[in-house]
DNA sequence: TCGCTAATTAGCAAAAATGCTAAATAAAAG
DNA sequence: CTTTTATTTAGCATTTTTGCTAATTAGCGA
């Protein structure tokens, strides 16, 4: 749902998580280490991002690897541009309806 | 401030305001008429958008005309794309493609 | 199994956002 | 100056978000 995406982007720490994931997937612990907030607080930020589908999680043994969902971020940027009438379909990505 | 922008985008009615302004500036009253919320509630939504600089207001006699701030919306889309490493060229004054 | 590490969930309090009604302000008209 | 219309501000209650500590789950290895 688009509302969850914009709500997820409304917190600076969550936007910082996305920025940190730009260079590649990271373990939850490594992510949390970059913030002043407590571990559980960061865990909840991650779950908000996950529910918005902006990131996805993959368990690797005892750790959890997070990665950014590029296509969702792209679509979100498109939704922002749509506010000023820029067409949302002018990227060169393939369009895949079924998952 | 970028935080105000993303916070402003976090409410569906405020995003709807931006969509309504896509086709051109609108009077506060005409905007409010499109929503179920009370007039004062819509007025506050407009002020949140104004403080985020996503829209600007111009008094026209007894009414107030709102317009969307195209460049701020563009920059915001750029900030979203930056999460996945797409370079944002802020404030490019020449547009070769549109000619 | 036990112990250890990684991460999440539970529960609570504080802060922020939301939305209402009533009151106030601003500009124009009479 | 008073009224009327358009819009904002004030004040308050309700809901949502945030962030903490404590407890819990999950996997791994001895």
Short mmCIF file of C-alpha atoms (C1' of nucleotides) in Angstrom, two decimals:
data_model
loop_
_atom_site.label_atom_id
_atom_site.label_comp_id
_atom_site.label_asym_id
_atom_site.label_seq_id
_atom_site.Cartn_x
_atom_site.Cartn_y
_atom_site.Cartn_z
CA UNK A 1 0.00 0.00 0.00
CA UNK A 2 1.32 3.39 -0.97
CA UNK A 3 0.34 4.99 2.31
CA UNK A 4 2.67 2.69 4.23
CA UNK A 5 5.52 3.64 1.95
CA UNK A 6 5.18 7.36 2.53
CA UNK A 7 4.67 6.83 6.24
CA UNK A 8 7.81 4.72 6.34
CA UNK A 9 9.76 7.50 4.65
CA UNK A 10 8.59 10.02 7.25
CA UNK A 11 11.25 9.13 9.81
CA UNK A 12 14.84 10.29 9.31
CA UNK A 13 16.37 7.12 10.75
CA UNK A 14 14.37 5.01 8.32
CA UNK A 15 15.52 7.14 5.42
CA UNK A 16 19.07 6.74 6.71
CA UNK A 17 18.60 2.96 6.67
CA UNK A 18 17.67 3.15 3.02
CA UNK A 19 20.74 5.27 2.32
CA UNK A 20 22.95 2.76 4.12
CA UNK A 21 21.50 -0.05 2.02
CA UNK A 22 22.31 1.76 -1.18
CA UNK A 23 25.81 0.30 -1.23
CA UNK A 24 24.47 -3.22 -0.82
CA UNK A 25 22.70 -5.57 1.60
CA UNK A 26 23.61 -5.32 5.27
CA UNK A 27 23.08 -7.35 8.42
CA UNK A 28 20.55 -6.03 10.91
CA UNK A 29 23.27 -5.73 13.52
CA UNK A 30 25.56 -3.73 11.27
CA UNK A 31 22.69 -1.42 10.46
CA UNK A 32 21.70 -0.94 14.08
CA UNK A 33 25.30 -0.10 14.96
CA UNK A 34 25.06 3.04 12.85
CA UNK A 35 22.35 4.58 15.02
CA UNK A 36 22.08 6.04 18.49
CA UNK A 37 18.72 4.43 19.17
CA UNK A 38 18.39 1.15 20.99
CA UNK A 39 18.50 -2.14 19.18
CA UNK A 40 14.76 -2.86 19.57
CA UNK A 41 13.95 0.62 18.29
CA UNK A 42 15.97 0.01 15.17
CA UNK A 43 14.37 -3.39 14.79
CA UNK A 44 10.98 -1.72 14.68
CA UNK A 45 12.15 0.82 12.12
CA UNK A 46 13.29 -2.09 9.99
CA UNK A 47 9.92 -3.78 10.35
CA UNK A 48 8.14 -0.58 9.26
CA UNK A 49 10.33 -0.47 6.18
CA UNK A 50 9.71 -4.16 5.58
CA UNK A 51 5.92 -3.78 5.84
CA UNK A 52 6.14 -0.95 3.33
CA UNK A 53 8.08 -3.37 1.11
CA UNK A 54 10.89 -0.85 0.82
CA UNK A 55 13.33 -3.46 2.09
CA UNK A 56 13.32 -7.23 2.38
CA UNK A 57 14.88 -9.53 4.91
CA UNK A 58 16.68 -12.82 4.46
CA UNK A 59 17.82 -14.95 7.33
CA UNK A 60 21.44 -16.08 7.18
CA UNK A 61 21.88 -18.48 10.03
CA UNK A 62 21.60 -16.48 13.21
CA UNK A 63 21.73 -13.14 11.46
CA UNK A 64 19.31 -11.33 9.14
CA UNK A 65 20.37 -9.66 5.94
CA UNK A 66 18.44 -6.64 4.74
CA UNK A 67 18.39 -5.33 1.22
CA UNK A 68 16.63 -2.40 -0.41
CA UNK A 69 13.82 -3.12 -2.86
CA UNK A 70 14.96 -1.11 -5.83
CA UNK A 71 11.76 -1.35 -7.85
CA UNK A 72 9.59 -0.16 -4.96
CA UNK A 73 11.85 2.84 -4.45
CA UNK A 74 11.71 3.58 -8.17
CA UNK A 75 7.92 3.37 -8.19
CA UNK A 76 7.78 5.69 -5.20
CA UNK A 77 9.90 8.27 -6.97
CA UNK A 78 7.53 7.89 -9.90
CA UNK A 79 4.55 8.48 -7.62
CA UNK A 80 6.17 11.69 -6.39
CA UNK A 81 6.82 12.87 -9.92
CA UNK A 82 3.22 12.08 -10.80
CA UNK A 83 2.19 14.97 -8.54
CA UNK A 84 3.56 17.29 -11.17
CA UNK A 85 2.29 15.29 -14.10
CA UNK A 86 5.43 13.45 -15.06
CA UNK A 87 4.41 10.12 -16.58
CA UNK A 88 5.11 7.15 -14.38
CA UNK A 89 5.94 4.76 -17.19
CA UNK A 90 8.97 6.38 -18.76
CA UNK A 91 11.62 4.15 -17.27
CA UNK A 92 13.28 1.46 -19.34
CA UNK A 93 12.46 -1.38 -16.96
CA UNK A 94 10.55 -4.39 -18.10
CA UNK A 95 7.00 -4.45 -16.89
CA UNK A 96 6.06 -7.64 -15.10
CA UNK A 97 2.50 -7.95 -13.85
CA UNK A 98 2.62 -11.42 -12.32
CA UNK A 99 4.94 -12.25 -9.46
CA UNK B 1 14.00 20.88 5.54
CA UNK B 2 13.72 17.46 3.96
CA UNK B 3 12.15 15.90 7.01
CA UNK B 4 9.16 18.22 6.75
CA UNK B 5 8.68 17.25 3.15
CA UNK B 6 8.50 13.53 3.83
CA UNK B 7 6.32 14.08 6.86
CA UNK B 8 3.99 16.18 4.75
CA UNK B 9 3.74 13.39 2.19
CA UNK B 10 2.78 10.89 4.88
CA UNK B 11 -0.92 11.80 4.90
CA UNK B 12 -3.18 10.64 2.06
CA UNK B 13 -5.26 13.81 2.03
CA UNK B 14 -2.14 15.91 1.64
CA UNK B 15 -0.98 13.77 -1.25
CA UNK B 16 -4.43 14.18 -2.77
CA UNK B 17 -4.05 17.95 -2.49
CA UNK B 18 -0.85 17.73 -4.49
CA UNK B 19 -2.59 15.60 -7.10
CA UNK B 20 -5.42 18.12 -7.35
CA UNK B 21 -2.92 20.92 -7.88
CA UNK B 22 -1.28 19.08 -10.73
CA UNK B 23 -3.77 20.53 -13.21
CA UNK B 24 -3.07 24.06 -12.00
CA UNK B 25 -3.47 26.43 -9.03
CA UNK B 26 -6.65 26.21 -7.01
CA UNK B 27 -8.44 28.28 -4.38
CA UNK B 28 -8.35 26.98 -0.82
CA UNK B 29 -12.13 26.71 -0.82
CA UNK B 30 -12.23 24.67 -4.01
CA UNK B 31 -9.60 22.34 -2.60
CA UNK B 32 -11.39 21.90 0.71
CA UNK B 33 -14.60 21.07 -1.12
CA UNK B 34 -12.99 17.91 -2.47
CA UNK B 35 -12.54 16.38 0.98
CA UNK B 36 -14.73 14.96 3.70
CA UNK B 37 -12.75 16.56 6.51
CA UNK B 38 -13.76 19.85 8.04
CA UNK B 39 -12.57 23.17 6.64
CA UNK B 40 -10.13 23.83 9.50
CA UNK B 41 -8.69 20.36 9.16
CA UNK B 42 -8.00 20.95 5.48
CA UNK B 43 -6.56 24.34 6.29
CA UNK B 44 -4.05 22.67 8.56
CA UNK B 45 -3.14 20.12 5.91
CA UNK B 46 -2.48 23.01 3.56
CA UNK B 47 -0.27 24.71 6.13
CA UNK B 48 1.75 21.51 6.59
CA UNK B 49 2.30 21.37 2.85
CA UNK B 50 3.18 25.06 2.83
CA UNK B 51 5.73 24.69 5.63
CA UNK B 52 7.30 21.84 3.69
CA UNK B 53 7.44 24.23 0.73
CA UNK B 54 5.59 21.71 -1.41
CA UNK B 55 2.96 24.34 -2.19
CA UNK B 56 2.79 28.12 -2.01
CA UNK B 57 -0.08 30.44 -1.27
CA UNK B 58 -1.03 33.72 -2.85
CA UNK B 59 -3.84 35.88 -1.56
CA UNK B 60 -6.32 37.02 -4.16
CA UNK B 61 -8.65 39.43 -2.43
CA UNK B 62 -10.61 37.42 0.09
CA UNK B 63 -9.52 34.07 -1.27
CA UNK B 64 -6.20 32.25 -1.27
CA UNK B 65 -4.75 30.56 -4.30
CA UNK B 66 -2.54 27.54 -3.83
CA UNK B 67 -0.08 26.20 -6.34
CA UNK B 68 2.30 23.25 -6.29
CA UNK B 69 6.03 23.96 -6.11
CA UNK B 70 7.27 21.94 -9.03
CA UNK B 71 10.96 22.17 -8.28
CA UNK B 72 10.53 21.00 -4.69
CA UNK B 73 8.55 17.99 -5.86
CA UNK B 74 11.21 17.24 -8.43
CA UNK B 75 13.96 17.46 -5.84
CA UNK B 76 11.99 15.17 -3.56
CA UNK B 77 11.68 12.56 -6.27
CA UNK B 78 15.43 12.92 -6.75
CA UNK B 79 15.99 12.36 -3.06
CA UNK B 80 13.96 9.15 -3.27
CA UNK B 81 15.94 7.93 -6.25
CA UNK B 82 19.14 8.73 -4.39
CA UNK B 83 18.30 5.88 -2.03
CA UNK B 84 19.12 3.51 -4.85
CA UNK B 85 22.07 5.49 -6.09
CA UNK B 86 20.48 7.30 -9.00
CA UNK B 87 22.35 10.58 -9.25
CA UNK B 88 20.22 13.63 -8.79
CA UNK B 89 21.19 16.69 -10.79
CA UNK B 90 19.71 19.37 -8.60
CA UNK B 91 18.46 22.49 -10.32
CA UNK B 92 19.42 21.92 -13.93
CA UNK B 93 18.33 25.01 -15.80
CA UNK B 94 18.66 23.68 -19.31
CA UNK B 95 16.28 21.12 -20.71
CA UNK B 96 17.45 19.68 -23.98
CA UNK B 97 14.87 16.94 -24.21
CA UNK B 98 11.79 19.13 -23.94
CA UNK B 99 12.65 21.26 -26.93
"C1'" DT C 1 20.52 -30.63 26.22
"C1'" DC C 2 22.88 -25.92 27.57
"C1'" DG C 3 24.82 -21.64 26.60
"C1'" DC C 4 25.71 -18.05 23.46
"C1'" DT C 5 24.72 -14.59 19.97
"C1'" DA C 6 21.35 -12.19 16.89
"C1'" DA C 7 17.16 -10.23 16.43
"C1'" DT C 8 12.29 -9.59 17.43
"C1'" DT C 9 8.14 -8.93 20.32
"C1'" DA C 10 5.65 -7.16 24.55
"C1'" DG C 11 4.31 -3.60 27.27
"C1'" DC C 12 4.44 0.91 28.81
"C1'" DA C 13 5.01 6.08 28.85
"C1'" DA C 14 5.99 10.24 26.32
"C1'" DA C 15 5.57 12.76 22.18
"C1'" DA C 16 3.48 13.89 17.87
"C1'" DA C 17 -0.29 13.90 14.53
"C1'" DT C 18 -5.12 14.20 13.56
"C1'" DG C 19 -9.69 16.22 13.51
"C1'" DC C 20 -13.26 18.44 15.59
"C1'" DT C 21 -15.90 22.99 17.20
"C1'" DA C 22 -15.55 27.68 18.38
"C1'" DA C 23 -13.28 31.91 17.90
"C1'" DA C 24 -10.46 35.08 15.32
"C1'" DT C 25 -8.62 37.43 11.27
"C1'" DA C 26 -8.63 39.52 6.53
"C1'" DA C 27 -10.58 41.71 2.68
"C1'" DA C 28 -14.43 43.46 0.23
"C1'" DA C 29 -19.06 45.46 0.00
"C1'" DG C 30 -22.67 48.21 1.71
"C1'" DC D 1 -18.24 51.14 10.69
"C1'" DT D 2 -20.79 46.87 10.10
"C1'" DT D 3 -21.78 42.74 7.62
"C1'" DT D 4 -20.48 39.00 4.78
"C1'" DT D 5 -17.47 35.66 2.86
"C1'" DA D 6 -13.11 33.14 2.94
"C1'" DT D 7 -9.74 31.26 5.56
"C1'" DT D 8 -6.87 30.57 9.56
"C1'" DT D 9 -5.88 29.96 14.52
"C1'" DA D 10 -6.97 28.21 19.35
"C1'" DG D 11 -7.99 24.74 22.27
"C1'" DC D 12 -9.07 20.16 23.31
"C1'" DA D 13 -9.72 15.03 22.90
"C1'" DT D 14 -8.46 10.89 20.44
"C1'" DT D 15 -5.30 8.17 17.90
"C1'" DT D 16 -0.79 7.05 16.21
"C1'" DT D 17 4.09 7.04 16.52
"C1'" DT D 18 8.21 6.69 18.95
"C1'" DG D 19 11.61 4.75 22.08
"C1'" DC D 20 12.77 2.61 26.09
"C1'" DT D 21 13.59 -1.89 29.13
"C1'" DA D 22 12.48 -6.57 29.81
"C1'" DA D 23 11.21 -10.81 27.91
"C1'" DT D 24 11.16 -13.94 24.04
"C1'" DT D 25 12.30 -16.42 19.85
"C1'" DA D 26 15.68 -18.43 16.55
"C1'" DG D 27 19.74 -20.66 15.11
"C1'" DC D 28 24.30 -22.57 16.10
"C1'" DG D 29 27.83 -25.27 18.31
"C1'" DA D 30 29.76 -28.00 22.28
#
